[in-house]
mmCIF file of C-alpha atoms in Angstrom:
data_model
loop_
_atom_site.group_PDB
_atom_site.id
_atom_site.type_symbol
_atom_site.label_atom_id
_atom_site.label_comp_id
_atom_site.label_asym_id
_atom_site.label_seq_id
_atom_site.Cartn_x
_atom_site.Cartn_y
_atom_site.Cartn_z
ATOM 1 C CA MET A 1 -17.019 -47.727 -4.260
ATOM 2 C CA TYR A 2 -16.292 -47.712 -7.988
ATOM 3 C CA THR A 3 -13.350 -47.872 -10.342
ATOM 4 C CA PHE A 4 -11.940 -45.220 -12.607
ATOM 5 C CA ALA A 5 -9.476 -45.819 -15.436
ATOM 6 C CA ILE A 6 -7.083 -43.088 -16.488
ATOM 7 C CA ALA A 7 -3.639 -43.314 -18.044
ATOM 8 C CA ASN A 8 -3.978 -47.106 -17.969
ATOM 9 C CA PHE A 9 -4.299 -47.199 -14.186
ATOM 10 C CA GLU A 10 -7.386 -48.166 -12.220
ATOM 11 C CA LYS A 11 -8.259 -46.147 -9.140
ATOM 12 C CA VAL A 12 -10.621 -47.432 -6.472
ATOM 13 C CA TYR A 13 -12.668 -44.677 -4.849
ATOM 14 C CA THR A 14 -13.329 -44.980 -1.122
ATOM 15 C CA MET A 15 -13.454 -41.280 -0.165
ATOM 16 C CA LYS A 16 -15.644 -38.409 -1.310
ATOM 17 C CA ALA A 17 -14.273 -34.868 -1.079
ATOM 18 C CA CYS A 18 -16.022 -31.544 -1.555
ATOM 19 C CA PHE A 19 -14.070 -28.543 -2.835
ATOM 20 C CA MET A 20 -15.804 -25.260 -2.056
ATOM 21 C CA GLY A 21 -14.647 -22.894 -4.788
ATOM 22 C CA LEU A 22 -13.799 -23.691 -8.408
ATOM 23 C CA GLY A 23 -11.259 -21.015 -9.150
ATOM 24 C CA TYR A 24 -7.557 -20.936 -9.976
ATOM 25 C CA ILE A 25 -6.734 -23.295 -7.088
ATOM 26 C CA GLY A 26 -9.991 -25.178 -6.503
ATOM 27 C CA ILE A 27 -10.325 -26.723 -9.962
ATOM 28 C CA PRO A 28 -6.673 -27.834 -10.320
ATOM 29 C CA THR A 29 -6.610 -29.358 -6.817
ATOM 30 C CA ALA A 30 -9.956 -31.072 -7.304
ATOM 31 C CA THR A 31 -8.836 -32.424 -10.677
ATOM 32 C CA ILE A 32 -5.579 -33.847 -9.348
ATOM 33 C CA ALA A 33 -7.425 -35.365 -6.383
ATOM 34 C CA ALA A 34 -9.929 -36.987 -8.761
ATOM 35 C CA MET A 35 -7.066 -38.469 -10.738
ATOM 36 C CA ASN A 36 -5.700 -40.068 -7.593
ATOM 37 C CA GLY A 37 -8.513 -42.056 -6.093
ATOM 38 C CA ILE A 38 -10.814 -39.375 -4.676
ATOM 39 C CA ASN A 39 -14.471 -38.997 -5.671
ATOM 40 C CA VAL A 40 -14.734 -35.217 -6.049
ATOM 41 C CA LEU A 41 -17.617 -32.768 -5.847
ATOM 42 C CA GLY A 42 -16.743 -29.199 -6.795
ATOM 43 C CA VAL A 43 -19.018 -26.407 -5.583
ATOM 44 C CA ASP A 44 -19.221 -22.841 -6.828
ATOM 45 C CA VAL A 45 -21.827 -20.079 -6.523
ATOM 46 C CA ASN A 46 -21.364 -19.131 -10.191
ATOM 47 C CA PRO A 47 -23.645 -21.252 -12.415
ATOM 48 C CA VAL A 48 -21.563 -20.444 -15.494
ATOM 49 C CA ILE A 49 -18.481 -21.964 -13.849
ATOM 50 C CA VAL A 50 -20.460 -24.996 -12.664
ATOM 51 C CA ASN A 51 -21.899 -25.628 -16.136
ATOM 52 C CA LYS A 52 -18.557 -25.194 -17.875
ATOM 53 C CA THR A 53 -16.861 -27.514 -15.404
ATOM 54 C CA ASN A 54 -19.505 -30.213 -15.890
ATOM 55 C CA ALA A 55 -18.923 -29.873 -19.631
ATOM 56 C CA GLY A 56 -15.224 -30.506 -19.039
ATOM 57 C CA GLU A 57 -14.322 -26.934 -19.985
ATOM 58 C CA LEU A 58 -11.775 -24.882 -18.077
ATOM 59 C CA HIS A 59 -12.858 -21.291 -17.419
ATOM 60 C CA PHE A 60 -9.313 -19.883 -17.223
ATOM 61 C CA VAL A 61 -5.931 -20.518 -18.832
ATOM 62 C CA GLU A 62 -3.683 -23.092 -17.173
ATOM 63 C CA PRO A 63 -1.372 -25.154 -19.410
ATOM 64 C CA GLY A 64 -2.031 -28.885 -19.353
ATOM 65 C CA LEU A 65 -5.092 -28.751 -17.117
ATOM 66 C CA ASP A 66 -7.734 -28.845 -19.878
ATOM 67 C CA ASP A 67 -7.227 -32.481 -20.855
ATOM 68 C CA LYS A 68 -7.053 -33.676 -17.266
ATOM 69 C CA LEU A 69 -10.275 -31.895 -16.352
ATOM 70 C CA ARG A 70 -12.060 -33.416 -19.365
ATOM 71 C CA GLN A 71 -10.867 -36.882 -18.380
ATOM 72 C CA VAL A 72 -12.026 -36.792 -14.775
ATOM 73 C CA VAL A 73 -15.372 -35.219 -15.690
ATOM 74 C CA ALA A 74 -15.963 -37.760 -18.470
ATOM 75 C CA THR A 75 -15.423 -40.676 -16.095
ATOM 76 C CA GLY A 76 -17.624 -39.195 -13.367
ATOM 77 C CA ALA A 77 -14.759 -38.823 -10.917
ATOM 78 C CA PHE A 78 -15.322 -35.071 -10.762
ATOM 79 C CA ARG A 79 -18.600 -33.217 -11.033
ATOM 80 C CA ALA A 80 -19.644 -29.691 -10.143
ATOM 81 C CA SER A 81 -22.665 -28.335 -8.303
ATOM 82 C CA LEU A 82 -24.073 -25.100 -6.907
ATOM 83 C CA THR A 83 -24.552 -26.713 -3.500
ATOM 84 C CA PRO A 84 -22.545 -29.110 -1.307
ATOM 85 C CA GLU A 85 -23.692 -32.525 -0.181
ATOM 86 C CA ILE A 86 -22.611 -35.209 2.277
ATOM 87 C CA CYS A 87 -18.919 -36.028 1.817
ATOM 88 C CA ASP A 88 -16.013 -37.301 3.896
ATOM 89 C CA ALA A 89 -13.777 -34.254 3.509
ATOM 90 C CA TYR A 90 -14.445 -30.567 2.827
ATOM 91 C CA PHE A 91 -11.933 -28.093 1.442
ATOM 92 C CA ILE A 92 -12.450 -24.336 1.532
ATOM 93 C CA VAL A 93 -10.778 -22.893 -1.568
ATOM 94 C CA VAL A 94 -12.445 -19.499 -1.978
ATOM 95 C CA PRO A 95 -11.031 -15.975 -2.371
ATOM 96 C CA THR A 96 -9.934 -13.909 0.633
ATOM 97 C CA PRO A 97 -9.688 -10.330 -0.648
ATOM 98 C CA PHE A 98 -9.234 -7.225 1.452
ATOM 99 C CA LYS A 99 -11.833 -4.554 2.095
ATOM 100 C CA GLY A 100 -11.601 -0.860 3.046
ATOM 101 C CA ASN A 101 -8.224 0.245 4.428
ATOM 102 C CA TYR A 102 -6.676 -3.093 3.468
ATOM 103 C CA GLN A 103 -8.508 -5.125 6.079
ATOM 104 C CA PRO A 104 -8.728 -8.861 5.282
ATOM 105 C CA ASP A 105 -12.163 -10.087 4.248
ATOM 106 C CA ILE A 106 -12.900 -13.680 5.281
ATOM 107 C CA SER A 107 -16.604 -13.469 4.449
ATOM 108 C CA PHE A 108 -16.215 -15.958 1.571
ATOM 109 C CA VAL A 109 -14.485 -18.445 3.887
ATOM 110 C CA GLU A 110 -17.276 -18.015 6.406
ATOM 111 C CA ALA A 111 -20.003 -18.366 3.763
ATOM 112 C CA ALA A 112 -18.433 -21.541 2.377
ATOM 113 C CA THR A 113 -18.088 -22.937 5.898
ATOM 114 C CA ARG A 114 -21.717 -22.175 6.731
ATOM 115 C CA ALA A 115 -22.755 -23.940 3.527
ATOM 116 C CA VAL A 116 -21.091 -27.223 4.546
ATOM 117 C CA ILE A 117 -22.042 -27.181 8.244
ATOM 118 C CA PRO A 118 -25.391 -29.005 7.701
ATOM 119 C CA PHE A 119 -23.586 -31.875 5.956
ATOM 120 C CA LEU A 120 -20.800 -32.469 8.459
ATOM 121 C CA LYS A 121 -20.742 -35.738 10.375
ATOM 122 C CA GLU A 122 -18.491 -37.383 12.930
ATOM 123 C CA GLY A 123 -15.042 -38.223 11.565
ATOM 124 C CA ASP A 124 -15.145 -35.732 8.669
ATOM 125 C CA LEU A 125 -12.115 -33.702 7.619
ATOM 126 C CA TYR A 126 -12.480 -29.922 7.204
ATOM 127 C CA VAL A 127 -9.536 -28.021 5.676
ATOM 128 C CA ILE A 128 -9.079 -24.360 4.787
ATOM 129 C CA GLU A 129 -6.730 -23.763 1.860
ATOM 130 C CA SER A 130 -7.692 -20.124 1.310
ATOM 131 C CA THR A 131 -5.067 -17.635 2.414
ATOM 132 C CA SER A 132 -6.336 -16.414 5.767
ATOM 133 C CA PRO A 133 -5.443 -14.153 8.683
ATOM 134 C CA ILE A 134 -3.934 -15.814 11.725
ATOM 135 C CA GLY A 135 -6.634 -17.466 13.810
ATOM 136 C CA THR A 136 -9.122 -18.009 10.980
ATOM 137 C CA THR A 137 -9.092 -21.811 11.329
ATOM 138 C CA GLU A 138 -9.897 -21.526 15.026
ATOM 139 C CA GLN A 139 -12.598 -18.975 14.253
ATOM 140 C CA MET A 140 -14.259 -21.284 11.714
ATOM 141 C CA ALA A 141 -14.046 -24.206 14.153
ATOM 142 C CA GLN A 142 -15.885 -22.114 16.724
ATOM 143 C CA LEU A 143 -18.530 -21.284 14.120
ATOM 144 C CA ILE A 144 -18.980 -24.959 13.239
ATOM 145 C CA TYR A 145 -19.316 -26.036 16.859
ATOM 146 C CA ARG A 146 -21.747 -23.245 17.682
ATOM 147 C CA GLU A 147 -24.013 -24.505 14.888
ATOM 148 C CA ARG A 148 -23.326 -28.210 15.499
ATOM 149 C CA PRO A 149 -22.337 -28.596 19.183
ATOM 150 C CA GLU A 150 -22.853 -32.351 18.998
ATOM 151 C CA LEU A 151 -19.772 -32.523 16.735
ATOM 152 C CA GLN A 152 -17.441 -30.849 19.249
ATOM 153 C CA GLY A 153 -14.159 -32.767 19.219
ATOM 154 C CA LYS A 154 -15.453 -35.228 16.605
ATOM 155 C CA LEU A 155 -14.153 -33.467 13.464
ATOM 156 C CA TYR A 156 -10.664 -33.134 12.043
ATOM 157 C CA ILE A 157 -9.974 -29.454 11.326
ATOM 158 C CA ALA A 158 -6.796 -28.153 9.676
ATOM 159 C CA TYR A 159 -5.226 -25.441 7.553
ATOM 160 C CA CYS A 160 -3.128 -26.256 4.477
ATOM 161 C CA PRO A 161 -2.208 -23.335 2.197
ATOM 162 C CA GLU A 162 -1.570 -23.858 -1.486
ATOM 163 C CA ARG A 163 1.911 -23.250 -2.879
ATOM 164 C CA VAL A 164 1.563 -23.009 -6.636
ATOM 165 C CA LEU A 165 2.679 -20.750 -9.460
ATOM 166 C CA PRO A 166 0.065 -19.916 -12.121
ATOM 167 C CA GLY A 167 1.215 -21.411 -15.398
ATOM 168 C CA ASN A 168 2.830 -24.363 -13.633
ATOM 169 C CA VAL A 169 0.059 -25.377 -11.242
ATOM 170 C CA ILE A 170 -0.200 -29.097 -12.036
ATOM 171 C CA TYR A 171 3.479 -29.826 -11.479
ATOM 172 C CA GLU A 172 3.621 -27.744 -8.307
ATOM 173 C CA LEU A 173 0.448 -29.215 -6.816
ATOM 174 C CA ILE A 174 1.995 -32.651 -7.087
ATOM 175 C CA ASN A 175 5.653 -31.960 -6.349
ATOM 176 C CA ASN A 176 5.831 -29.019 -3.961
ATOM 177 C CA ASP A 177 6.165 -29.548 -0.220
ATOM 178 C CA ARG A 178 3.068 -28.632 1.801
ATOM 179 C CA VAL A 179 2.692 -27.223 5.305
ATOM 180 C CA ILE A 180 -0.250 -28.751 7.185
ATOM 181 C CA GLY A 181 -1.438 -27.406 10.518
ATOM 182 C CA GLY A 182 -4.281 -28.966 12.444
ATOM 183 C CA LEU A 183 -6.090 -27.698 15.506
ATOM 184 C CA ASP A 184 -4.707 -30.814 17.188
ATOM 185 C CA GLU A 185 -2.245 -33.533 16.252
ATOM 186 C CA ALA A 186 -4.995 -35.925 15.128
ATOM 187 C CA SER A 187 -6.334 -33.313 12.704
ATOM 188 C CA THR A 188 -2.871 -32.684 11.315
ATOM 189 C CA GLN A 189 -2.334 -36.392 10.673
ATOM 190 C CA LYS A 190 -5.786 -36.815 9.122
ATOM 191 C CA ALA A 191 -5.096 -33.986 6.674
ATOM 192 C CA ILE A 192 -1.661 -35.421 5.886
ATOM 193 C CA GLU A 193 -3.311 -38.741 5.029
ATOM 194 C CA PHE A 194 -5.530 -36.986 2.500
ATOM 195 C CA TYR A 195 -2.785 -34.989 0.784
ATOM 196 C CA ARG A 196 -0.602 -38.070 0.511
ATOM 197 C CA HIS A 197 -3.048 -39.295 -2.129
ATOM 198 C CA PHE A 198 -1.512 -36.922 -4.683
ATOM 199 C CA VAL A 199 1.349 -34.876 -3.198
ATOM 200 C CA LYS A 200 4.824 -36.263 -3.865
ATOM 201 C CA GLY A 201 6.536 -33.438 -1.995
ATOM 202 C CA GLU A 202 7.148 -33.633 1.732
ATOM 203 C CA LEU A 203 4.223 -32.886 4.040
ATOM 204 C CA HIS A 204 5.366 -30.794 7.002
ATOM 205 C CA PRO A 205 3.197 -31.025 10.152
ATOM 206 C CA THR A 206 2.639 -28.012 12.390
ATOM 207 C CA ASN A 207 -0.227 -26.220 14.125
ATOM 208 C CA ALA A 208 -2.917 -24.168 12.387
ATOM 209 C CA ARG A 209 -1.652 -20.743 13.432
ATOM 210 C CA THR A 210 1.877 -21.470 12.253
ATOM 211 C CA ALA A 211 0.562 -22.797 8.922
ATOM 212 C CA GLU A 212 -1.546 -19.655 8.463
ATOM 213 C CA MET A 213 1.439 -17.431 9.233
ATOM 214 C CA CYS A 214 3.702 -19.519 7.006
ATOM 215 C CA LYS A 215 1.566 -18.736 3.958
ATOM 216 C CA LEU A 216 1.534 -15.018 4.759
ATOM 217 C CA THR A 217 5.276 -15.064 5.407
ATOM 218 C CA GLU A 218 6.118 -16.723 2.096
ATOM 219 C CA ASN A 219 4.273 -14.118 0.048
ATOM 220 C CA SER A 220 5.373 -11.178 2.200
ATOM 221 C CA SER A 221 8.968 -12.290 1.707
ATOM 222 C CA ARG A 222 8.468 -12.255 -2.051
ATOM 223 C CA ASP A 223 6.859 -8.829 -1.841
ATOM 224 C CA VAL A 224 9.845 -7.437 0.058
ATOM 225 C CA GLN A 225 12.273 -8.916 -2.467
ATOM 226 C CA ILE A 226 10.336 -7.471 -5.397
ATOM 227 C CA ALA A 227 10.170 -4.101 -3.643
ATOM 228 C CA PHE A 228 13.976 -4.065 -3.520
ATOM 229 C CA ALA A 229 14.134 -4.682 -7.275
ATOM 230 C CA ASN A 230 11.476 -2.045 -7.952
ATOM 231 C CA GLU A 231 13.274 0.483 -5.763
ATOM 232 C CA LEU A 232 16.485 -0.242 -7.651
ATOM 233 C CA SER A 233 14.663 0.478 -10.924
ATOM 234 C CA LEU A 234 13.603 3.904 -9.611
ATOM 235 C CA ILE A 235 17.175 4.720 -8.544
ATOM 236 C CA CYS A 236 18.638 3.494 -11.830
ATOM 237 C CA ASP A 237 16.184 5.591 -13.833
ATOM 238 C CA ARG A 238 17.412 8.708 -12.027
ATOM 239 C CA ALA A 239 21.069 7.659 -12.320
ATOM 240 C CA GLY A 240 20.913 6.743 -16.023
ATOM 241 C CA ILE A 241 21.747 3.080 -15.398
ATOM 242 C CA ASN A 242 20.207 0.054 -17.118
ATOM 243 C CA VAL A 243 18.623 -1.751 -14.174
ATOM 244 C CA TRP A 244 18.407 -5.055 -16.050
ATOM 245 C CA GLU A 245 22.154 -5.068 -16.729
ATOM 246 C CA LEU A 246 22.846 -3.994 -13.165
ATOM 247 C CA ILE A 247 20.828 -6.844 -11.665
ATOM 248 C CA GLU A 248 22.388 -9.384 -14.024
ATOM 249 C CA LEU A 249 25.864 -8.280 -12.956
ATOM 250 C CA ALA A 250 25.022 -8.090 -9.250
ATOM 251 C CA ASN A 251 23.604 -11.614 -9.420
ATOM 252 C CA LYS A 252 27.019 -12.889 -10.498
ATOM 253 C CA HIS A 253 27.894 -12.657 -6.807
ATOM 254 C CA PRO A 254 27.475 -16.181 -5.369
ATOM 255 C CA ARG A 255 25.252 -14.997 -2.495
ATOM 256 C CA VAL A 256 23.142 -12.400 -4.325
ATOM 257 C CA ASN A 257 19.868 -13.208 -6.080
ATOM 258 C CA ILE A 258 17.970 -10.014 -6.882
ATOM 259 C CA LEU A 259 14.560 -10.490 -8.514
ATOM 260 C CA GLN A 260 13.332 -8.642 -11.597
ATOM 261 C CA PRO A 261 11.505 -5.303 -11.357
ATOM 262 C CA GLY A 262 8.145 -4.675 -12.981
ATOM 263 C CA CYS A 263 5.302 -2.184 -13.046
ATOM 264 C CA GLY A 264 4.202 -3.155 -9.534
ATOM 265 C CA VAL A 265 3.007 -6.363 -7.953
ATOM 266 C CA GLY A 266 -0.208 -8.196 -8.762
ATOM 267 C CA GLY A 267 -1.972 -11.473 -8.234
ATOM 268 C CA HIS A 268 -4.194 -12.648 -5.449
ATOM 269 C CA CYS A 269 -1.296 -13.640 -3.185
ATOM 270 C CA ILE A 270 1.746 -11.370 -3.126
ATOM 271 C CA ALA A 271 -0.248 -8.170 -3.617
ATOM 272 C CA VAL A 272 -2.761 -9.095 -0.910
ATOM 273 C CA ASP A 273 -1.282 -11.366 1.758
ATOM 274 C CA PRO A 274 1.113 -8.846 3.360
ATOM 275 C CA TYR A 275 -1.895 -6.742 4.376
ATOM 276 C CA PHE A 276 -3.110 -9.672 6.481
ATOM 277 C CA ILE A 277 0.006 -9.182 8.600
ATOM 278 C CA THR A 278 0.238 -5.375 8.571
ATOM 279 C CA SER A 279 -3.432 -4.929 9.489
ATOM 280 C CA ALA A 280 -3.084 -7.205 12.529
ATOM 281 C CA TYR A 281 0.408 -6.121 13.605
ATOM 282 C CA PRO A 282 0.906 -2.530 12.368
ATOM 283 C CA GLU A 283 3.552 -1.621 14.940
ATOM 284 C CA GLU A 284 5.702 -4.659 14.252
ATOM 285 C CA ALA A 285 5.362 -5.094 10.465
ATOM 286 C CA LYS A 286 7.284 -1.984 9.375
ATOM 287 C CA LEU A 287 9.409 -3.504 6.605
ATOM 288 C CA ILE A 288 6.475 -5.461 5.190
ATOM 289 C CA ALA A 289 4.360 -2.285 5.092
ATOM 290 C CA ASP A 290 7.158 -0.306 3.405
ATOM 291 C CA ALA A 291 7.493 -2.986 0.731
ATOM 292 C CA ARG A 292 3.766 -2.720 -0.014
ATOM 293 C CA ARG A 293 4.064 1.068 -0.356
ATOM 294 C CA ILE A 294 7.044 0.788 -2.714
ATOM 295 C CA ASN A 295 5.352 -1.748 -4.956
ATOM 296 C CA ASN A 296 2.131 0.255 -5.087
ATOM 297 C CA TYR A 297 4.087 3.432 -5.824
ATOM 298 C CA LYS A 298 5.866 1.754 -8.735
ATOM 299 C CA SER A 299 2.546 1.549 -10.606
ATOM 300 C CA ASP A 300 1.936 5.270 -10.045
ATOM 301 C CA TRP A 301 5.465 6.042 -11.186
ATOM 302 C CA CYS A 302 5.037 4.021 -14.390
ATOM 303 C CA ALA A 303 1.757 5.768 -15.187
ATOM 304 C CA GLU A 304 3.292 9.213 -14.677
ATOM 305 C CA LYS A 305 6.242 8.361 -16.939
ATOM 306 C CA VAL A 306 3.867 7.449 -19.761
ATOM 307 C CA ILE A 307 1.546 10.425 -19.206
ATOM 308 C CA ASN A 308 4.490 12.838 -19.332
ATOM 309 C CA ALA A 309 5.744 11.207 -22.541
ATOM 310 C CA MET A 310 2.284 11.598 -24.094
ATOM 311 C CA LEU A 311 2.250 15.314 -23.268
ATOM 312 C CA SER A 312 5.760 15.789 -24.673
ATOM 313 C CA PHE A 313 4.812 13.907 -27.854
ATOM 314 C CA GLU A 314 1.754 16.102 -28.357
ATOM 315 C CA ILE A 315 3.787 19.300 -27.940
ATOM 316 C CA GLU A 316 6.469 18.111 -30.360
ATOM 317 C CA HIS A 317 4.256 16.519 -33.043
ATOM 318 C CA LYS A 318 1.128 18.683 -32.706
ATOM 319 C CA ARG A 319 -1.087 15.620 -32.383
ATOM 320 C CA LYS A 320 -2.164 13.067 -29.823
ATOM 321 C CA PRO A 321 -0.018 9.919 -29.728
ATOM 322 C CA VAL A 322 -1.233 6.382 -30.324
ATOM 323 C CA VAL A 323 -0.305 4.408 -27.207
ATOM 324 C CA ALA A 324 -0.061 0.606 -27.008
ATOM 325 C CA MET A 325 -0.484 -0.842 -23.512
ATOM 326 C CA MET A 326 1.079 -4.281 -23.796
ATOM 327 C CA GLY A 327 -0.219 -6.816 -21.273
ATOM 328 C CA MET A 328 -2.855 -6.842 -18.545
ATOM 329 C CA ALA A 329 -2.151 -10.097 -16.659
ATOM 330 C CA PHE A 330 -0.161 -9.822 -13.434
ATOM 331 C CA LYS A 331 2.542 -12.197 -14.721
ATOM 332 C CA PRO A 332 3.663 -13.581 -18.099
ATOM 333 C CA ASP A 333 1.705 -16.091 -20.169
ATOM 334 C CA ILE A 334 -1.447 -16.412 -18.036
ATOM 335 C CA ASP A 335 -4.906 -14.826 -18.174
ATOM 336 C CA ASP A 336 -5.115 -13.935 -14.466
ATOM 337 C CA LEU A 337 -5.838 -10.223 -14.042
ATOM 338 C CA ARG A 338 -6.420 -10.244 -10.279
ATOM 339 C CA GLU A 339 -4.862 -7.208 -8.558
ATOM 340 C CA SER A 340 -2.884 -6.548 -11.739
ATOM 341 C CA PRO A 341 -0.969 -3.256 -11.606
ATOM 342 C CA ALA A 342 -1.238 -3.106 -15.403
ATOM 343 C CA LYS A 343 -4.985 -2.522 -15.145
ATOM 344 C CA THR A 344 -4.420 0.356 -12.745
ATOM 345 C CA ILE A 345 -1.832 1.927 -15.037
ATOM 346 C CA ILE A 346 -4.031 1.568 -18.126
ATOM 347 C CA SER A 347 -6.996 3.151 -16.336
ATOM 348 C CA ARG A 348 -4.934 6.133 -15.194
ATOM 349 C CA ILE A 349 -3.501 6.711 -18.648
ATOM 350 C CA MET A 350 -6.932 6.527 -20.226
ATOM 351 C CA GLN A 351 -8.235 9.092 -17.743
ATOM 352 C CA LYS A 352 -5.349 11.491 -18.331
ATOM 353 C CA GLY A 353 -5.129 10.998 -22.081
ATOM 354 C CA SER A 354 -8.819 10.715 -22.882
ATOM 355 C CA ASN A 355 -8.427 12.079 -26.399
ATOM 356 C CA SER A 356 -5.497 9.846 -27.283
ATOM 357 C CA ARG A 357 -5.932 6.517 -28.997
ATOM 358 C CA ILE A 358 -5.098 3.875 -26.403
ATOM 359 C CA LEU A 359 -4.672 0.306 -27.666
ATOM 360 C CA VAL A 360 -4.995 -2.317 -24.928
ATOM 361 C CA VAL A 361 -3.346 -5.691 -25.484
ATOM 362 C CA GLU A 362 -3.739 -8.959 -23.583
ATOM 363 C CA PRO A 363 -3.041 -11.988 -25.796
ATOM 364 C CA ASN A 364 -4.261 -14.519 -23.214
ATOM 365 C CA ILE A 365 -7.888 -13.368 -23.151
ATOM 366 C CA THR A 366 -10.358 -12.841 -25.989
ATOM 367 C CA GLU A 367 -12.439 -10.043 -24.479
ATOM 368 C CA HIS A 368 -12.652 -7.764 -21.467
ATOM 369 C CA HIS A 369 -15.720 -6.117 -19.948
ATOM 370 C CA VAL A 370 -14.006 -2.712 -19.659
ATOM 371 C CA PHE A 371 -11.234 -2.495 -22.242
ATOM 372 C CA LYS A 372 -11.490 -3.167 -25.966
ATOM 373 C CA LEU A 373 -8.600 -5.461 -26.880
ATOM 374 C CA THR A 374 -6.232 -5.152 -29.842
ATOM 375 C CA ASP A 375 -3.944 -7.751 -31.400
ATOM 376 C CA TYR A 376 -0.409 -7.274 -30.098
ATOM 377 C CA VAL A 377 1.254 -7.062 -33.528
ATOM 378 C CA THR A 378 -1.253 -4.475 -34.777
ATOM 379 C CA ALA A 379 -0.951 -2.430 -31.612
ATOM 380 C CA TYR A 380 2.844 -2.468 -31.688
ATOM 381 C CA HIS A 381 3.092 -1.340 -35.309
ATOM 382 C CA GLU A 382 0.432 1.370 -35.039
ATOM 383 C CA ALA A 383 1.659 2.894 -31.779
ATOM 384 C CA ASP A 384 3.851 5.928 -31.285
ATOM 385 C CA ILE A 385 4.383 5.001 -27.649
ATOM 386 C CA VAL A 386 4.684 1.357 -26.587
ATOM 387 C CA VAL A 387 4.331 0.432 -22.921
ATOM 388 C CA PHE A 388 5.296 -3.114 -21.924
ATOM 389 C CA LEU A 389 3.528 -4.001 -18.679
ATOM 390 C CA THR A 390 3.682 -7.810 -18.782
ATOM 391 C CA ALA A 391 6.519 -9.824 -20.301
ATOM 392 C CA HIS A 392 4.397 -12.266 -22.292
ATOM 393 C CA SER A 393 6.493 -14.618 -24.423
ATOM 394 C CA VAL A 394 4.798 -13.536 -27.654
ATOM 395 C CA PHE A 395 5.994 -9.961 -27.118
ATOM 396 C CA LYS A 396 9.581 -11.135 -27.351
ATOM 397 C CA SER A 397 9.041 -11.977 -31.013
ATOM 398 C CA LEU A 398 8.660 -8.260 -31.738
ATOM 399 C CA VAL A 399 11.668 -6.412 -33.123
ATOM 400 C CA ARG A 400 12.643 -3.286 -31.216
ATOM 401 C CA ASP A 401 11.757 -0.180 -33.206
ATOM 402 C CA ASP A 402 13.763 2.797 -31.996
ATOM 403 C CA THR A 403 11.547 5.214 -33.925
ATOM 404 C CA LYS A 404 8.950 4.577 -31.220
ATOM 405 C CA ILE A 405 9.000 5.695 -27.616
ATOM 406 C CA ILE A 406 9.255 2.441 -25.667
ATOM 407 C CA PHE A 407 8.717 1.966 -21.960
ATOM 408 C CA ASP A 408 9.908 -1.521 -21.126
ATOM 409 C CA PHE A 409 8.791 -1.773 -17.499
ATOM 410 C CA CYS A 410 9.010 -5.576 -17.428
ATOM 411 C CA GLY A 411 12.166 -6.295 -19.440
ATOM 412 C CA VAL A 412 10.784 -7.633 -22.725
ATOM 413 C CA PHE A 413 13.726 -6.210 -24.684
ATOM 414 C CA ASN A 414 16.201 -6.021 -21.813
ATOM 415 C CA ARG A 415 16.353 -9.564 -20.481
#
């Protein structure tokens, strides 16, 4: 037991927690836990991430997290490693992508679980936070007990999905309600005791399967709502109606709240989680599957609009256009490119317009391993065709130039 001073408060550490995965959720959660009386070990398979974390450096953009990470690392409350060690609680916070034909891939969850199995002891808490198909928590419990049968019934095993918005993670980690589902009531209560260290929101107890489905339901609901907005944008384009004005007016109705359309849906949650339902329940999940198709189609539609404009420009002006692709992140003002529809659109346009000068802009990252990046002001002024794919705040400082062909797929000039 040791003390840790931060923000003029002294914390006494009596618990050690291991976070398996130091990504967009793992590092913020581990940092907040370390600030609230937990001795934290963060584990990642990437040595670059481990080294940067131990240096107190954040490897992605998240407002306000940098200083907090530096503080907890400097005091020794949070350190990173390539391998786990004996702790009191283990949290699985690794990616769960999908593989061929949109089948969920829980191999990272399984690998992280296998890594901690040798260190588990009676009375430990094991929690999956990674978005997972229904039944994953039970499946991992079976794996643990096959490897360590002497621990059968002596561990607390639960599922607790994250509920955060990139760009506002710290506030939401602390203040949002959480759903916590154990394999039994004792596991649920043990997990609740842990999260009460730093969560001010209400902690809602349930069972593991319901908690797993709750996470998938939340993001599938968002996907369906966005699909409605994206479908409206397709209809309005054909009808000659400004979809942004339409939605603003429709939302004046006291019981209507239509979301904003975009160039598709990205991110590691909304663009992925619905497949965890549709792959397991294809006959029942009709609406959810249709929403996924609409949102995927919107990216194709956007790309075709730009490609056709490039061809028309070339015919009219007898030269290839300069095209500025504005934004790669899946949402405004972050550097997260996971499942970003913008990347798909940019790739398609580059393939179709290989001889055109394509300027790729993403102000929240300094370099990309595929695309050469251009400053947003330079790209905007040099372009004949401007394609807004992400509504970054800095883009709103640009003045609309009607001498250019502008595709505002995310409402930079229309909101």
